Coordinates of C-alpha atoms and ligand atoms in Angstrom, one line a residue:
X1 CA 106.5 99.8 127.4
X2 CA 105.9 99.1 124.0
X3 CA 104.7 95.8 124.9
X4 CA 102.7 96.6 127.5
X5 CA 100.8 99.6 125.1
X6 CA 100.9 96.4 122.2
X7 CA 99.1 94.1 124.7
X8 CA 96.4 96.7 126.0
X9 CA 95.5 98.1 122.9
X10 CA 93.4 95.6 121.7
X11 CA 91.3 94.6 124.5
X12 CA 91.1 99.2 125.4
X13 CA 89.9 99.3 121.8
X14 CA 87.8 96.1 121.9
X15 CA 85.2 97.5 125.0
X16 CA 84.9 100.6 124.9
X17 CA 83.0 103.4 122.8
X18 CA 85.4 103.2 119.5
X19 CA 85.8 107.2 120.0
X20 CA 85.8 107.1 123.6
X21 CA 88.7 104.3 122.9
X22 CA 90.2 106.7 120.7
X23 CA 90.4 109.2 123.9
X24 CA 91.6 107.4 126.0
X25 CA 94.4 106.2 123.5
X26 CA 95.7 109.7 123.3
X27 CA 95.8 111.0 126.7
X28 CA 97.5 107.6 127.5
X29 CA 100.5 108.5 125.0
X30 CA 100.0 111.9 126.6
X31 CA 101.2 110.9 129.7
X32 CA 103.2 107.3 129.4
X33 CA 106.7 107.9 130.0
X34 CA 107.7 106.4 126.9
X35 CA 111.9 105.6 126.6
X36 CA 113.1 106.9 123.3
X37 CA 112.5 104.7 120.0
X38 CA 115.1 102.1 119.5
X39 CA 117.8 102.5 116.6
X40 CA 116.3 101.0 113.4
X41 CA 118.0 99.0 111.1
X42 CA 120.0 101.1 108.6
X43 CA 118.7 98.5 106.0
X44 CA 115.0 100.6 106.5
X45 CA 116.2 103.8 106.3
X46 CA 114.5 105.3 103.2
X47 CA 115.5 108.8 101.5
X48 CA 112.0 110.4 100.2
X49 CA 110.5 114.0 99.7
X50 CA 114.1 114.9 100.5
X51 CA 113.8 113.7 103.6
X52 CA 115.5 111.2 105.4
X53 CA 113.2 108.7 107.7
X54 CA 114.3 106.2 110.3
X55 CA 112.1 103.8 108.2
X56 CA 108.7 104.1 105.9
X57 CA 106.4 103.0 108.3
X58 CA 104.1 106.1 108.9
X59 CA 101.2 106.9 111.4
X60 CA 98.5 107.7 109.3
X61 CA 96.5 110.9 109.3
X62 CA 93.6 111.0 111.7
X63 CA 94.4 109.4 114.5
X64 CA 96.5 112.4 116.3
X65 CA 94.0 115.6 114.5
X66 CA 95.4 118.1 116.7
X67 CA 99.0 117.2 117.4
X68 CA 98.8 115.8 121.0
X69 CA 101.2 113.0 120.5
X70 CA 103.3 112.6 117.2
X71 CA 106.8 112.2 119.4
X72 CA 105.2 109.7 121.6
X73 CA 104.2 107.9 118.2
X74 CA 107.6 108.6 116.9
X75 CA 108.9 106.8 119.9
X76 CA 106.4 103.8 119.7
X77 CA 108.6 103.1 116.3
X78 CA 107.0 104.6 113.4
X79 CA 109.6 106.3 110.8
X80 CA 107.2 109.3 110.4
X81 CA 103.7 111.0 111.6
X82 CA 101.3 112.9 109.9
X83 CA 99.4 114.9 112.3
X84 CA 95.5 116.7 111.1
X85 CA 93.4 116.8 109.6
X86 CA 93.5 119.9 110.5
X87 CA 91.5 122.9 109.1
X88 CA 91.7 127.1 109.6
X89 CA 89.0 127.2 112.1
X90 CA 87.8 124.9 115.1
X91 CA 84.7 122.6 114.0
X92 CA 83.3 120.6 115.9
X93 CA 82.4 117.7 113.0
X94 CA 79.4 115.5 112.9
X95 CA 77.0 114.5 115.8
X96 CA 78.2 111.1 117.3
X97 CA 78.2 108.2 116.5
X98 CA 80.2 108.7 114.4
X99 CA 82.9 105.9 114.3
X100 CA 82.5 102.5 113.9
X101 CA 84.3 99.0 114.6
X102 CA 83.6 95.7 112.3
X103 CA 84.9 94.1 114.3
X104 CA 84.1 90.5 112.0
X105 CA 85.5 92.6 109.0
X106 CA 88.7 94.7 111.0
X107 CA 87.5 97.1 109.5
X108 CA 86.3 100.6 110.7
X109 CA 83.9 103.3 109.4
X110 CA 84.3 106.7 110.3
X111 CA 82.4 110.0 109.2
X112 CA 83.8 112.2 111.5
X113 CA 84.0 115.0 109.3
X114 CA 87.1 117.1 109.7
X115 CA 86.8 117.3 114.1
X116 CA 89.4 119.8 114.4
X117 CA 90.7 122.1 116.7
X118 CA 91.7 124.6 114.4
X119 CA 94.9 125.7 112.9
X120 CA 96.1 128.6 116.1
X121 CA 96.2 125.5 118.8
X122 CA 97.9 122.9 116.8
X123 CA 100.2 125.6 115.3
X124 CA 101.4 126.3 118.5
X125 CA 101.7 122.7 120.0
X126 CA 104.0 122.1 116.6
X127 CA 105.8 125.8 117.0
X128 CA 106.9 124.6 120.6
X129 CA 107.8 121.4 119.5
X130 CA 110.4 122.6 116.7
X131 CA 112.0 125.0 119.0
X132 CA 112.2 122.9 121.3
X133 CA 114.1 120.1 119.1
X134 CA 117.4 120.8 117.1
X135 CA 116.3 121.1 113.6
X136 CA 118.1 119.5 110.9
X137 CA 120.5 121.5 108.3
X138 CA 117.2 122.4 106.0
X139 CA 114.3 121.1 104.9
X140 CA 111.9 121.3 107.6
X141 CA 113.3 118.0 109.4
X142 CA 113.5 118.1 113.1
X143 CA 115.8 116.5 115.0
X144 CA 113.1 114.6 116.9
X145 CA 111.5 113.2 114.1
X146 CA 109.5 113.7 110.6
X147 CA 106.2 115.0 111.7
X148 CA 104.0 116.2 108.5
X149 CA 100.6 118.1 109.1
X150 CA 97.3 117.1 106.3
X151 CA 95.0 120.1 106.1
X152 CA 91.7 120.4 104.5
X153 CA 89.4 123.4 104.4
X154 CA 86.4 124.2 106.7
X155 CA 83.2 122.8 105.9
X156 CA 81.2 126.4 105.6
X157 CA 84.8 127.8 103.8
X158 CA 83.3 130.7 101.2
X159 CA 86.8 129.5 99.2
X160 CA 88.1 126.6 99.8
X161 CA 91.8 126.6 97.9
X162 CA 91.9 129.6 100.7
X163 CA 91.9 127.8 103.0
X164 CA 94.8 125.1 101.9
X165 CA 96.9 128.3 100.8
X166 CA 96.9 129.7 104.1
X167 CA 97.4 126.4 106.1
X168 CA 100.6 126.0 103.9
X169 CA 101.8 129.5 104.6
X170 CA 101.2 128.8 108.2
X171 CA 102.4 125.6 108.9
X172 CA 105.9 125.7 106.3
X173 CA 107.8 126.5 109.0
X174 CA 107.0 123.6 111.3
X175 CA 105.9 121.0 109.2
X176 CA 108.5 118.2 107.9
X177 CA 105.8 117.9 104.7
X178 CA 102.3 119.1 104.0
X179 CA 99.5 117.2 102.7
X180 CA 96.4 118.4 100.7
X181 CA 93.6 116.1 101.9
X182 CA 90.5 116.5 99.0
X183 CA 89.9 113.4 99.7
X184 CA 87.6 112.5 102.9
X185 CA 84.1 111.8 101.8
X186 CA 82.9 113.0 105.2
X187 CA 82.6 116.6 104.3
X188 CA 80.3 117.3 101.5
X189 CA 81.9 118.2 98.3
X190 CA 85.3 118.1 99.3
X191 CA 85.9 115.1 96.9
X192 CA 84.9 117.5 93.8
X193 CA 88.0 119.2 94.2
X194 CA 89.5 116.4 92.4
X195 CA 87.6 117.2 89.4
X196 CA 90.5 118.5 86.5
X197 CA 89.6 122.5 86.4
X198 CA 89.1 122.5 90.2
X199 CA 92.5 120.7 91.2
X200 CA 94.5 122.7 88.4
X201 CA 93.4 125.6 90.3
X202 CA 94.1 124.3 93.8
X203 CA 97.5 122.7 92.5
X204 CA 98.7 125.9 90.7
X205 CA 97.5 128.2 93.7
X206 CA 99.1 125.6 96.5
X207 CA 102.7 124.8 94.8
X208 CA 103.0 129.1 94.7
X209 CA 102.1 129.1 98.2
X210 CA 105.0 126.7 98.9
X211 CA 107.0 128.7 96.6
X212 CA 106.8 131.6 98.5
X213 CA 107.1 129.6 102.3
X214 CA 110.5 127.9 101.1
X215 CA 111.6 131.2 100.8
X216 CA 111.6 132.1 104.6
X217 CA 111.2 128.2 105.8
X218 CA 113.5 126.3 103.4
X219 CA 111.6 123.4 101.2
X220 CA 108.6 122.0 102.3
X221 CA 107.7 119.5 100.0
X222 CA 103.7 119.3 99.4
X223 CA 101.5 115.9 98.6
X224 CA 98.1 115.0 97.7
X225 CA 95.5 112.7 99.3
X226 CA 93.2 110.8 97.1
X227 CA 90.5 108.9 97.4
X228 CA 90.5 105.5 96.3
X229 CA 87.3 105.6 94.6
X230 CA 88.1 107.5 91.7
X231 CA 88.1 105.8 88.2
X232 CA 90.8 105.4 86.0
X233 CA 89.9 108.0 83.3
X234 CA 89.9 110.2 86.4
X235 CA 93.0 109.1 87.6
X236 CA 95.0 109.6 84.6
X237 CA 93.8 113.3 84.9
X238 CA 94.8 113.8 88.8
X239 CA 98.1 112.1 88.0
X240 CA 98.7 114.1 84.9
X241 CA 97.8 117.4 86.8
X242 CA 100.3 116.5 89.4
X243 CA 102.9 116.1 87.4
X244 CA 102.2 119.3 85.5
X245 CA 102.2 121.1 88.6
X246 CA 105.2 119.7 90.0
X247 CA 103.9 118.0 93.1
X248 CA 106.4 116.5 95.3
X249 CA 104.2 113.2 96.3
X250 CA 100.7 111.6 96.6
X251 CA 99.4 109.3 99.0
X252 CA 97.2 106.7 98.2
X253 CA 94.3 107.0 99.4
X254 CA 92.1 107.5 101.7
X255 CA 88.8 105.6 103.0
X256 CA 86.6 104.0 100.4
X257 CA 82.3 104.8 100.2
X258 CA 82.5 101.7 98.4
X259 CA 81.0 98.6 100.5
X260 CA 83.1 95.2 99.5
X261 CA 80.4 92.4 98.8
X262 CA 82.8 90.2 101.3
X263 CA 82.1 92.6 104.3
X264 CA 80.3 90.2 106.8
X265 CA 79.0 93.0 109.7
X266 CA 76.2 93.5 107.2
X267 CA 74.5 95.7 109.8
X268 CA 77.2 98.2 110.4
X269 CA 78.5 98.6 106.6
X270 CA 75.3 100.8 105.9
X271 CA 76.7 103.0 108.4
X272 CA 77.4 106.0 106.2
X273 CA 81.2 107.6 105.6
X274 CA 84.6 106.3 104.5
X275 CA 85.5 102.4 105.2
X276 CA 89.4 101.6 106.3
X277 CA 91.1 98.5 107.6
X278 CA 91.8 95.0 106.3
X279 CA 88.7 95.6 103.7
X280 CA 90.3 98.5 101.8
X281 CA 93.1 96.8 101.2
X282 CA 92.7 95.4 97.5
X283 CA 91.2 98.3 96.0
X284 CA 94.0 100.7 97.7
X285 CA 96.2 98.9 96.7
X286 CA 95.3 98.3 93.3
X287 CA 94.7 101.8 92.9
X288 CA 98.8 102.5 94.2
X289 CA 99.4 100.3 91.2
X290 CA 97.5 102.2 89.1
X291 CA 98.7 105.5 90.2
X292 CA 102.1 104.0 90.2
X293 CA 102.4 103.2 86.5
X294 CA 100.7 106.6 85.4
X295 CA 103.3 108.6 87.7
X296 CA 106.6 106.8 85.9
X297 CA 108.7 107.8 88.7
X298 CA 108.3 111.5 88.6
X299 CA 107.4 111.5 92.5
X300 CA 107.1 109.2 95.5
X301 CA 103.9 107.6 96.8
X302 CA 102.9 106.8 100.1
X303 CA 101.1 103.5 100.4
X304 CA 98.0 103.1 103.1
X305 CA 94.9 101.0 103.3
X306 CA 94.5 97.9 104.6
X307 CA 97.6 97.3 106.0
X308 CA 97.7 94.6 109.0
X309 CA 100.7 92.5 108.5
X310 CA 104.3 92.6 107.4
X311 CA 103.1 90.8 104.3
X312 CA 100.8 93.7 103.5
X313 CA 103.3 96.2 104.2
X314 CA 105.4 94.1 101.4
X315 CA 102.6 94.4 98.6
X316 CA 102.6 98.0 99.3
X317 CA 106.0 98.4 98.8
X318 CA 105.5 96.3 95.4
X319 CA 103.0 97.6 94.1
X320 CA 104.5 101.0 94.3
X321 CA 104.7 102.7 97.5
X322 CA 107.8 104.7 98.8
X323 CA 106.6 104.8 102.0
X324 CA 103.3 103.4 103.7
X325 CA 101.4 104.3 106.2
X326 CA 98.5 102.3 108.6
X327 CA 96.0 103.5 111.2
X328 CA 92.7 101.1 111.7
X329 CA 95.1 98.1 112.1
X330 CA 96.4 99.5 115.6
X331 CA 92.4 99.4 116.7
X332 CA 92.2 95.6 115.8
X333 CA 96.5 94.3 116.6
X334 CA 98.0 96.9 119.0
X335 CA 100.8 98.9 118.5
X336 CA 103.1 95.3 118.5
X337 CA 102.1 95.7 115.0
X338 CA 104.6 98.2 114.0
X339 CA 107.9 96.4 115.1
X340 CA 106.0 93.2 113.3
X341 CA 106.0 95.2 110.0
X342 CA 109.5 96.6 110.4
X343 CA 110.9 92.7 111.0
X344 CA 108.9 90.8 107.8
X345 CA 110.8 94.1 105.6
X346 CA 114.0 93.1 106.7
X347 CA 113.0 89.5 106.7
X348 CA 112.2 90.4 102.8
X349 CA 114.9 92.1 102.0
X350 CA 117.3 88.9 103.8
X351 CA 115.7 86.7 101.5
X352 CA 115.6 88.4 98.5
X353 CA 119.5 89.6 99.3
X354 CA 118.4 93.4 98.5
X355 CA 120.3 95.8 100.5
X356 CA 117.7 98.6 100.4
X357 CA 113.5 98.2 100.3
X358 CA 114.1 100.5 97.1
X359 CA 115.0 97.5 94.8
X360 CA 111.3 96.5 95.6
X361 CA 109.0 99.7 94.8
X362 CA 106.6 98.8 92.2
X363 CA 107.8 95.3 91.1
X364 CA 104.7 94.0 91.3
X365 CA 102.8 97.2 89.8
X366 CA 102.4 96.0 86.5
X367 CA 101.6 92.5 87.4
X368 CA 98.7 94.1 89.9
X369 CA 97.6 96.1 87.3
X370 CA 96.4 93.2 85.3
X371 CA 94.2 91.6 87.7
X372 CA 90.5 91.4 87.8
X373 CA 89.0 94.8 89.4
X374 CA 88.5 93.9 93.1
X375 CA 84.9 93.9 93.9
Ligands
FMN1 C1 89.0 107.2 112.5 C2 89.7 107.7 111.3 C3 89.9 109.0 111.1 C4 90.6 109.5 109.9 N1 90.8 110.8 109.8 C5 91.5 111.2 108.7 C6 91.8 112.6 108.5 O1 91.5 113.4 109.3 N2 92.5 112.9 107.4 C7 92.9 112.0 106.4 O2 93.5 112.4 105.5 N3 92.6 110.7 106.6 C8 92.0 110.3 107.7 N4 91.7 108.9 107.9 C9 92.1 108.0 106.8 C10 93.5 107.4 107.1 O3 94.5 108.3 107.2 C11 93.8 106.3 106.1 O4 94.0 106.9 104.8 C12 92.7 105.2 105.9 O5 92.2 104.9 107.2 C13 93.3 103.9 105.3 O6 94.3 103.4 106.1 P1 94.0 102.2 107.2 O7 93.2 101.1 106.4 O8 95.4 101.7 107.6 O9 93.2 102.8 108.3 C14 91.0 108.5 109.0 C15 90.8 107.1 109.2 C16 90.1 106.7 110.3 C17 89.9 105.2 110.6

């Protein structure tokens, strides 16, 4: 089955309306009787967030908004799932188009703007789930799998850090982990959140919100999105308010509004929004680095942008990622692409006689750090 959904993705994705593809992708998982996911190899099992995932390979917010399909994504072969963006109320997001495939680049633009169902359906879709899976001694960690739920805030939100607080006091209970997305470029001034006073506020107002859930709910631990357009003097603040606040994790980043010179579908990359795919990949990752070097080991990182090969994966893991995570790759490779990436890390790990992909995180940070700035 896996193979079969590895072969068709590409040509479903390749002819169609990209969000019509997109449709059509999740009903599809809705309804394939998918066998459960193989055993991985112990030698990718990764202990992060105080969680314990099959492997690091993550499904990347986005694709599944509302929570239609993260076990049938779990059972594809992907170590973990974040489901959302997902935000208090319904919205319906921008007018289509909206979502766009370069192809010459494999790349993807999006502007979507937080499409969400709101927080009541997806809550219950999640609620269901849990009870209907035998949870894990603590921690929020179901026995089917780590499923973790990105929220943002509504775009006409009279307070915004409102809206976060509540989605965490909400979800707690059902989430494996919660991510704070201030990140998407798509709704308008969400980014400024990231400005110092702004995100000490959100931060300090969030972490007390997940304070008061691990009371009833046990720990959930709580991470930040961030875009990969910030600069370095901004970065250093972000990182140090992160720490300060005691966040558990960050995850870097999102889509860039930067357009690479190299980008070929000239056409398309005026298209306004956030790009993702194979032409994020050297400023993400350079910004992991980055990030990587200012956090000194005080949390994990998640790792996604760009990723499209096991080789990829690997300079994630090097330049400081804990855990990674792809989603514009499966428009342009399939879904073959996740067992691909889980082989080349054991491959890796063979030939470099490690036992664990821990030995690797952030070898090559420093090294990356050096380079020219990619344009
Ligand atoms: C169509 C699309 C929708 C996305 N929606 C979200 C979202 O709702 N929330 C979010 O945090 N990131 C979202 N992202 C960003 C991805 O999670 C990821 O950070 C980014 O695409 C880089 O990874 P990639 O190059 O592997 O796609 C979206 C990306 C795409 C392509």
């Amino acid at each position: 089955m896996i193979g079969f959904f590895g072969r068709l993705a590409v040509p479903l994705f390749g002819w169609l309306d990209p969000e019509d593809a997109h449709s059509l992708a999740i009903r599809a998982l809705k309804f394939a009787p998918l066998p459960p996911a193989r055993r991985d190899d112990p030698r990718l099992a990764t202990r992060a967030l105080g969680l314990n995932f099959p492997n690091p390979v993550g499904m990347a917010a986005g694709f599944d908004k509302n929570a239609e399909v993260p076990d049938a994504l779990l059972r594809l072969g992907f170590g973990f799932v974040e489901v959302g963006t997902i935000t208090p109320q319904p919205q319906a997001g921008n007018p289509r188009p909206r979502l766009f495939r370069l192809d010459a680049d494999r790349g993807v633009i999006n502007r979507l703007g937080f499409n969400s169902q709101g927080a009541d359906a997806v809550l219950k879709r999640l609620a269901a789930r849990a009870q209907t899976s035998s949870s894990a001694a603590s921690g929020g960690e179901w026995g089917l799998g780590i499923v973790g739920i990105n929220i943002g805030a509504n775009k006409d939100a009279p307070d915004r850090i409102a809206d976060y607080v509540r989605l965490i006091e909400l979800f707690a209970p059902v989430a494996s982990y919660v991510t704070i997305n201030i990140s998407s470029p798509n709704t308008p001034g969400l980014r400024d959140m990231q400005r110092p006073v702004v995100l000490d506020d959100l931060l300090a107002r969030v972490v007390d919100a997940r304070e008061r859930a691990a009371l009833a709910a046990g720990p959930t631990p709580v991470l930040l999105k961030i875009a990969p357009d910030l600069s370095l003097g901004d970065l250093d603040d972000v990182v140090g308010i992160a720490r300060s606040r005691r966040l558990d994790g960050m995850i870097v980043g999102n889509t860039t509004v930067a357009r690479p010179a190299s980008l070929r579908d000239t056409a398309l990359a005026k298209e306004a929004g956030g790009l993702s795919g194979a032409p994020l990949f050297p400023l993400a990752t350079r910004m992991l680095a980055e990030t990587y070097v200012r956090v000194e080991g005080a949390f994990p990182l998640i790792g996604v942008g760009g990723i499209d090969s096991g080789a990829a994966a690997l300079a994630k893991f090097r330049a400081g990622a804990g855990l990674i995570q792809l989603y514009s790759a499966l428009v342009f490779r399939g879904l073959g692409l996740i067992a691909e990436i889980k082989t080349a890390l054991i491959a890796a790990l063979e030939r470099d006689g490690l036992d664990s992909l821990t030995e690797l995180i952030g070898a090559d940070a420093a090294a990356v750090t050096a380079e020219p700035w990619p344009s």
